[in-house]
Coordinates of C-alpha atoms and ligand atoms in Angstrom, one line a residue:
X1 CA 4.8 -3.5 19.1
X2 CA 1.9 -4.0 19.4
X3 CA -1.0 -7.0 19.0
X4 CA -1.0 -8.7 15.7
X5 CA -3.2 -6.8 13.3
X6 CA -3.7 -3.8 15.0
X7 CA -0.4 -1.4 14.5
X8 CA -2.2 1.1 12.0
X9 CA -4.3 1.6 15.3
X10 CA -1.4 2.0 17.6
X11 CA 0.6 4.2 15.0
X12 CA -2.1 6.4 14.6
X13 CA -2.2 7.0 18.1
X14 CA 1.6 8.0 18.3
X15 CA 1.7 9.9 15.2
X16 CA -1.2 12.6 16.5
X17 CA 0.6 12.5 20.2
X18 CA 4.1 13.0 18.5
X19 CA 4.7 14.6 16.0
X20 CA 8.5 14.9 16.5
X21 CA 8.7 11.9 14.9
X22 CA 8.5 9.8 11.8
X23 CA 6.3 6.8 12.2
X24 CA 6.8 3.5 10.7
X25 CA 4.6 0.8 10.5
X26 CA 6.0 -3.1 9.4
X27 CA 3.8 -4.9 8.4
X28 CA 2.8 -8.7 6.0
X29 CA 0.4 -9.9 4.2
X30 CA -1.9 -11.7 6.8
X31 CA -1.4 -8.9 8.9
X32 CA -2.0 -6.0 7.1
X33 CA -4.9 -8.0 5.2
X34 CA -6.5 -10.2 7.3
X35 CA -6.7 -9.7 11.2
X36 CA -5.9 -5.8 10.7
X37 CA -7.6 -5.3 6.9
X38 CA -10.1 -3.0 9.4
X39 CA -7.6 -1.1 10.7
X40 CA -5.2 -0.6 7.4
X41 CA -7.8 1.3 5.5
X42 CA -9.6 3.5 8.2
X43 CA -5.2 4.5 8.3
X44 CA -5.6 5.2 4.6
X45 CA -8.6 7.0 4.4
X46 CA -7.5 9.3 7.2
X47 CA -4.4 9.9 5.6
X48 CA -2.3 10.0 9.3
X49 CA 0.9 10.4 8.9
X50 CA 2.5 7.0 8.9
X51 CA 4.5 5.0 6.3
X52 CA 3.2 1.4 6.1
X53 CA 5.6 -1.0 4.6
X54 CA 3.4 -4.1 3.5
X55 CA 6.3 -7.3 2.9
X56 CA 4.2 -9.7 1.0
X57 CA 5.4 -13.1 0.5
X58 CA 1.8 -14.0 -0.2
X59 CA 2.1 -16.3 3.0
X60 CA 1.5 -16.7 6.7
X61 CA 5.2 -17.3 7.2
X62 CA 5.4 -16.9 10.6
X63 CA 2.9 -19.3 11.5
X64 CA 4.5 -22.0 9.2
X65 CA 2.7 -21.4 6.1
X66 CA -1.1 -20.9 5.9
X67 CA -2.6 -19.6 2.8
X68 CA -3.3 -15.6 3.0
X69 CA -5.4 -12.9 1.7
X70 CA -3.2 -12.6 -1.3
X71 CA -2.1 -16.2 -1.9
X72 CA -3.2 -17.3 -5.9
X73 CA -6.3 -19.0 -5.9
X74 CA -5.6 -22.9 -5.7
X75 CA -2.8 -22.7 -3.3
X76 CA -2.1 -26.4 -1.8
X77 CA -1.1 -25.4 2.0
X78 CA -1.6 -26.6 5.7
X79 CA -4.9 -25.2 6.2
X80 CA -5.6 -25.6 2.0
X81 CA -4.9 -28.8 1.4
X82 CA -7.1 -29.1 -1.8
X83 CA -6.4 -25.3 -2.5
X84 CA -7.5 -21.9 -1.9
X85 CA -11.1 -21.0 -2.8
X86 CA -10.7 -17.4 -1.6
X87 CA -10.0 -14.9 -4.5
X88 CA -6.7 -12.2 -3.5
X89 CA -6.7 -8.7 -2.9
X90 CA -4.6 -7.1 -4.6
X91 CA -3.0 -4.5 -1.7
X92 CA -2.1 -1.2 -4.5
X93 CA -5.3 -1.5 -5.5
X94 CA -7.1 -2.1 -2.2
X95 CA -5.2 1.1 -1.0
X96 CA -6.2 3.5 -4.0
X97 CA -10.1 2.3 -3.3
X98 CA -9.1 3.0 0.4
X99 CA -8.6 7.1 -0.3
X100 CA -5.0 6.2 0.1
X101 CA -2.5 9.2 -0.9
X102 CA 0.6 7.5 -1.5
X103 CA 0.7 4.4 -2.9
X104 CA 3.7 2.4 -4.3
X105 CA 5.3 -1.2 -5.1
X106 CA 8.7 -2.5 -4.8
X107 CA 11.0 -5.7 -4.7
X108 CA 12.2 -7.0 -1.6
X109 CA 15.9 -7.4 -3.7
X110 CA 16.2 -4.4 -6.0
X111 CA 17.7 -2.5 -3.1
X112 CA 17.9 1.3 -5.3
X113 CA 14.9 0.8 -6.3
X114 CA 13.3 0.2 -2.6
X115 CA 15.8 2.9 -1.4
X116 CA 14.1 5.1 -3.3
X117 CA 10.6 4.2 -3.2
X118 CA 10.9 4.2 1.0
X119 CA 12.7 7.5 0.4
X120 CA 9.8 9.4 -1.6
X121 CA 8.1 7.2 1.1
X122 CA 9.4 9.2 3.8
X123 CA 8.8 13.0 2.1
X124 CA 5.1 12.3 1.9
X125 CA 2.8 14.2 3.9
X126 CA 0.5 11.5 5.1
X127 CA -0.3 8.0 5.1
X128 CA 2.4 6.3 2.8
X129 CA 1.7 3.0 1.8
X130 CA 4.7 0.7 0.4
X131 CA 3.8 -3.0 -0.9
X132 CA 7.4 -4.7 -1.1
X133 CA 7.2 -7.8 -2.4
X134 CA 9.2 -10.0 -0.9
X135 CA 10.3 -13.6 -1.0
X136 CA 9.9 -16.5 1.6
X137 CA 12.3 -19.0 1.3
X138 CA 10.9 -20.8 3.4
X139 CA 6.8 -21.8 2.7
X140 CA 6.9 -20.0 -0.3
X141 CA 10.0 -20.5 -2.4
X142 CA 10.0 -18.6 -5.6
X143 CA 7.0 -16.2 -5.7
X144 CA 8.5 -13.4 -6.7
X145 CA 10.8 -14.9 -9.3
X146 CA 9.4 -14.1 -12.8
X147 CA 10.2 -10.4 -11.4
X148 CA 13.3 -10.9 -10.4
X149 CA 15.1 -13.3 -12.9
X150 CA 17.4 -10.7 -15.2
X151 CA 15.5 -12.1 -18.9
X152 CA 12.1 -12.6 -17.1
X153 CA 11.7 -9.4 -15.3
X154 CA 12.3 -7.6 -19.0
X155 CA 8.8 -9.2 -20.0
X156 CA 7.7 -9.1 -16.0
X157 CA 8.3 -5.8 -14.7
X158 CA 7.2 -1.9 -15.9
X159 CA 9.1 0.2 -14.1
X160 CA 7.2 3.3 -13.2
X161 CA 8.5 7.0 -13.4
X162 CA 6.6 10.5 -12.9
X163 CA 6.2 12.0 -16.7
X164 CA 7.6 9.0 -18.4
X165 CA 5.7 7.1 -21.0
X166 CA 5.2 3.7 -19.9
X167 CA 7.2 1.5 -21.7
X168 CA 9.1 -1.8 -21.4
X169 CA 10.6 -5.1 -22.1
X170 CA 13.7 -5.7 -24.4
X171 CA 14.5 -2.4 -26.3
X172 CA 11.6 -0.7 -24.4
X173 CA 9.5 -2.4 -27.0
X174 CA 6.2 -2.6 -25.4
X175 CA 4.0 0.4 -24.2
X176 CA 0.8 0.9 -22.1
X177 CA -2.4 3.0 -24.4
X178 CA -5.8 3.3 -22.9
X179 CA -8.3 1.6 -24.9
X180 CA -10.5 3.9 -26.5
X181 CA -13.6 1.5 -26.5
X182 CA -13.4 0.3 -22.7
X183 CA -11.4 3.3 -21.3
X184 CA -9.2 0.5 -19.7
X185 CA -5.1 -0.1 -20.3
X186 CA -3.1 -2.1 -22.1
X187 CA -0.1 -3.3 -22.8
X188 CA 0.6 -2.2 -26.8
X189 CA 3.6 -3.3 -29.0
X190 CA 5.4 0.3 -30.0
X191 CA 5.1 1.8 -33.4
X192 CA 6.2 5.2 -35.0
X193 CA 2.6 5.0 -35.6
X194 CA 0.7 4.9 -31.6
X195 CA 4.0 6.0 -29.9
X196 CA 2.6 9.4 -29.3
X197 CA -0.2 7.2 -27.9
X198 CA 1.7 5.4 -24.8
X199 CA 0.8 6.8 -21.9
X200 CA 3.0 9.2 -19.6
X201 CA 2.7 8.5 -15.9
X202 CA 1.6 11.3 -13.7
X203 CA 1.3 9.9 -10.1
X204 CA 0.5 13.6 -8.9
X205 CA -2.7 13.4 -10.3
X206 CA -6.0 14.1 -8.1
X207 CA -8.0 11.1 -9.4
X208 CA -7.0 7.9 -8.5
X209 CA -9.2 6.1 -11.7
X210 CA -5.7 5.5 -13.7
X211 CA -3.5 4.8 -10.5
X212 CA -6.5 1.7 -10.3
X213 CA -6.5 0.7 -13.5
X214 CA -2.4 0.5 -13.9
X215 CA -2.3 -1.9 -10.3
X216 CA -4.9 -4.6 -12.3
X217 CA -2.7 -4.7 -14.9
X218 CA -0.8 -7.5 -14.1
X219 CA -1.5 -10.8 -14.6
X220 CA -1.7 -12.5 -11.4
X221 CA -0.3 -16.1 -12.1
X222 CA 2.2 -14.9 -14.5
X223 CA 3.0 -11.8 -12.4
X224 CA 3.7 -9.7 -16.5
X225 CA 3.1 -6.1 -16.7
X226 CA 3.6 -6.1 -12.9
X227 CA 3.8 -2.1 -12.4
X228 CA 6.7 -1.1 -10.0
X229 CA 7.0 2.2 -8.3
X230 CA 5.1 5.1 -6.9
X231 CA 1.7 4.8 -8.2
X232 CA -0.1 7.2 -6.7
X233 CA 1.3 10.4 -5.1
X234 CA -1.1 13.1 -4.4
X235 CA -1.8 16.0 -1.4
X236 CA -4.8 16.0 1.1
X237 CA -4.9 17.8 4.3
X238 CA -3.1 14.8 7.1
X239 CA -5.5 13.6 9.9
X240 CA -2.6 15.2 12.5
X241 CA -3.0 18.4 12.0
X242 CA -6.3 18.6 11.3
X243 CA -6.5 17.0 14.8
X244 CA -4.3 19.1 16.5
X245 CA -5.4 22.1 15.2
X246 CA -9.0 21.3 16.6
X247 CA -7.0 20.9 20.2
X248 CA -6.3 24.2 19.6
X249 CA -9.4 25.3 19.1
X250 CA -11.0 23.5 21.7
X251 CA -8.3 25.1 24.3
X252 CA -9.0 28.8 23.0
X253 CA -12.1 28.0 23.7
X254 CA -12.3 26.2 27.2
X255 CA -9.3 26.4 28.5
X256 CA -6.9 23.6 29.0
X257 CA -8.4 20.2 30.1
X258 CA -7.0 18.2 32.9
X259 CA -7.1 14.3 32.6
X260 CA -6.6 12.8 35.9
X261 CA -8.9 15.6 37.5
X262 CA -11.3 14.1 34.9
X263 CA -10.7 10.6 35.6
X264 CA -10.6 10.8 39.6
X265 CA -13.4 13.4 39.8
X266 CA -17.0 13.5 39.4
X267 CA -19.8 12.2 37.5
X268 CA -19.1 14.0 34.2
X269 CA -23.5 14.1 33.6
X270 CA -26.6 14.6 35.3
X271 CA -29.5 11.9 35.6
X272 CA -32.3 14.1 35.6
X273 CA -35.7 12.8 36.8
X274 CA -39.5 14.5 36.1
Ligands
TPP1 C1 -4.0 -11.9 17.7 C2 -3.2 -12.7 17.1 N1 -3.7 -13.9 16.1 C3 -3.0 -15.0 15.5 C4 -1.6 -14.9 15.8 C5 -0.8 -15.4 15.0 N2 -0.1 -15.4 14.2 C6 1.2 -14.3 14.3 S1 1.7 -13.9 12.8 C7 0.8 -14.5 12.1 C8 0.5 -14.2 10.4 C9 1.5 -13.7 10.0 O1 1.8 -13.8 8.2 P1 2.2 -12.1 7.9 O2 1.8 -10.7 8.2 O3 1.8 -12.6 6.2 O4 3.5 -12.0 8.1 P2 4.7 -12.9 7.4 O5 4.8 -14.5 9.0 O6 4.4 -14.1 6.6 O7 6.3 -11.9 7.7 C10 -0.1 -15.0 12.5 C11 -2.1 -15.5 12.3 C12 -0.7 -14.2 16.7 N3 0.3 -13.9 16.9 N4 -2.0 -12.9 17.5
MG2 MG1 3.2 -13.2 4.7

């Protein structure tokens, strides 16, 4: 419970001072990416020990249906009666760009997948960002239907598994390869000739380049080729640990401070006159 958008700031204080807790932020696309966008990117770059669940329904639900930073271009809402003009954020791309060490995506109605992703997030030391595609049956119904309908999902969803070739579709007939000319990732029909070129998913690689390219595969209109699962899971020093090490060093060098004495005490500065 905190002010709209500010959960990562409150949670940073909590996670750094109460290291016995597992601290989870539950947020929305409006909360995390509009009013709270700044707090979100700095929590990610600091790698605070937080788990952030970003429920993305591509709308402001609570305030009754205004467009959000993940709404598609041209979305007609009460606040955009002629269609929204803004290009949307891709939260997974944004998180990877903000130096996040753990970035995943899952879907609200797929309990098995959601559970597996949340367990991996829980085990991650540092900030874990999990985007959860969520329906809003009142203000944005059917937002992710292409990923939920059994038949359509086969073509639309790419289930990433670390160490496995990135294949999907009926009979795993499609795969992701790197285009040698551009270095970008593309989807191709798998044939005996190109089977060995299908990319093997490596969530643990330090470079964010391929995870970012994977996050860009989805077509924003049809949602075809939407990767779900853990895109990136890497290790970097955790902010809480570093901060507490500094505090220990400060105590060693200067002794333990007394906050109430500092607040109620004398001036901590001197004004020199010449
Ligand atoms: C400081 C502040 N500004 C604005 C609001 C109004 N407000 C409440 S929820 C919300 C947006 C919610 O959108 P999202 O985070 O996507 O959550 P959803 O309701 O869709 O789950 C806004 C603008 C507020 N409560 N507090
Ligand atoms: Mg929302």
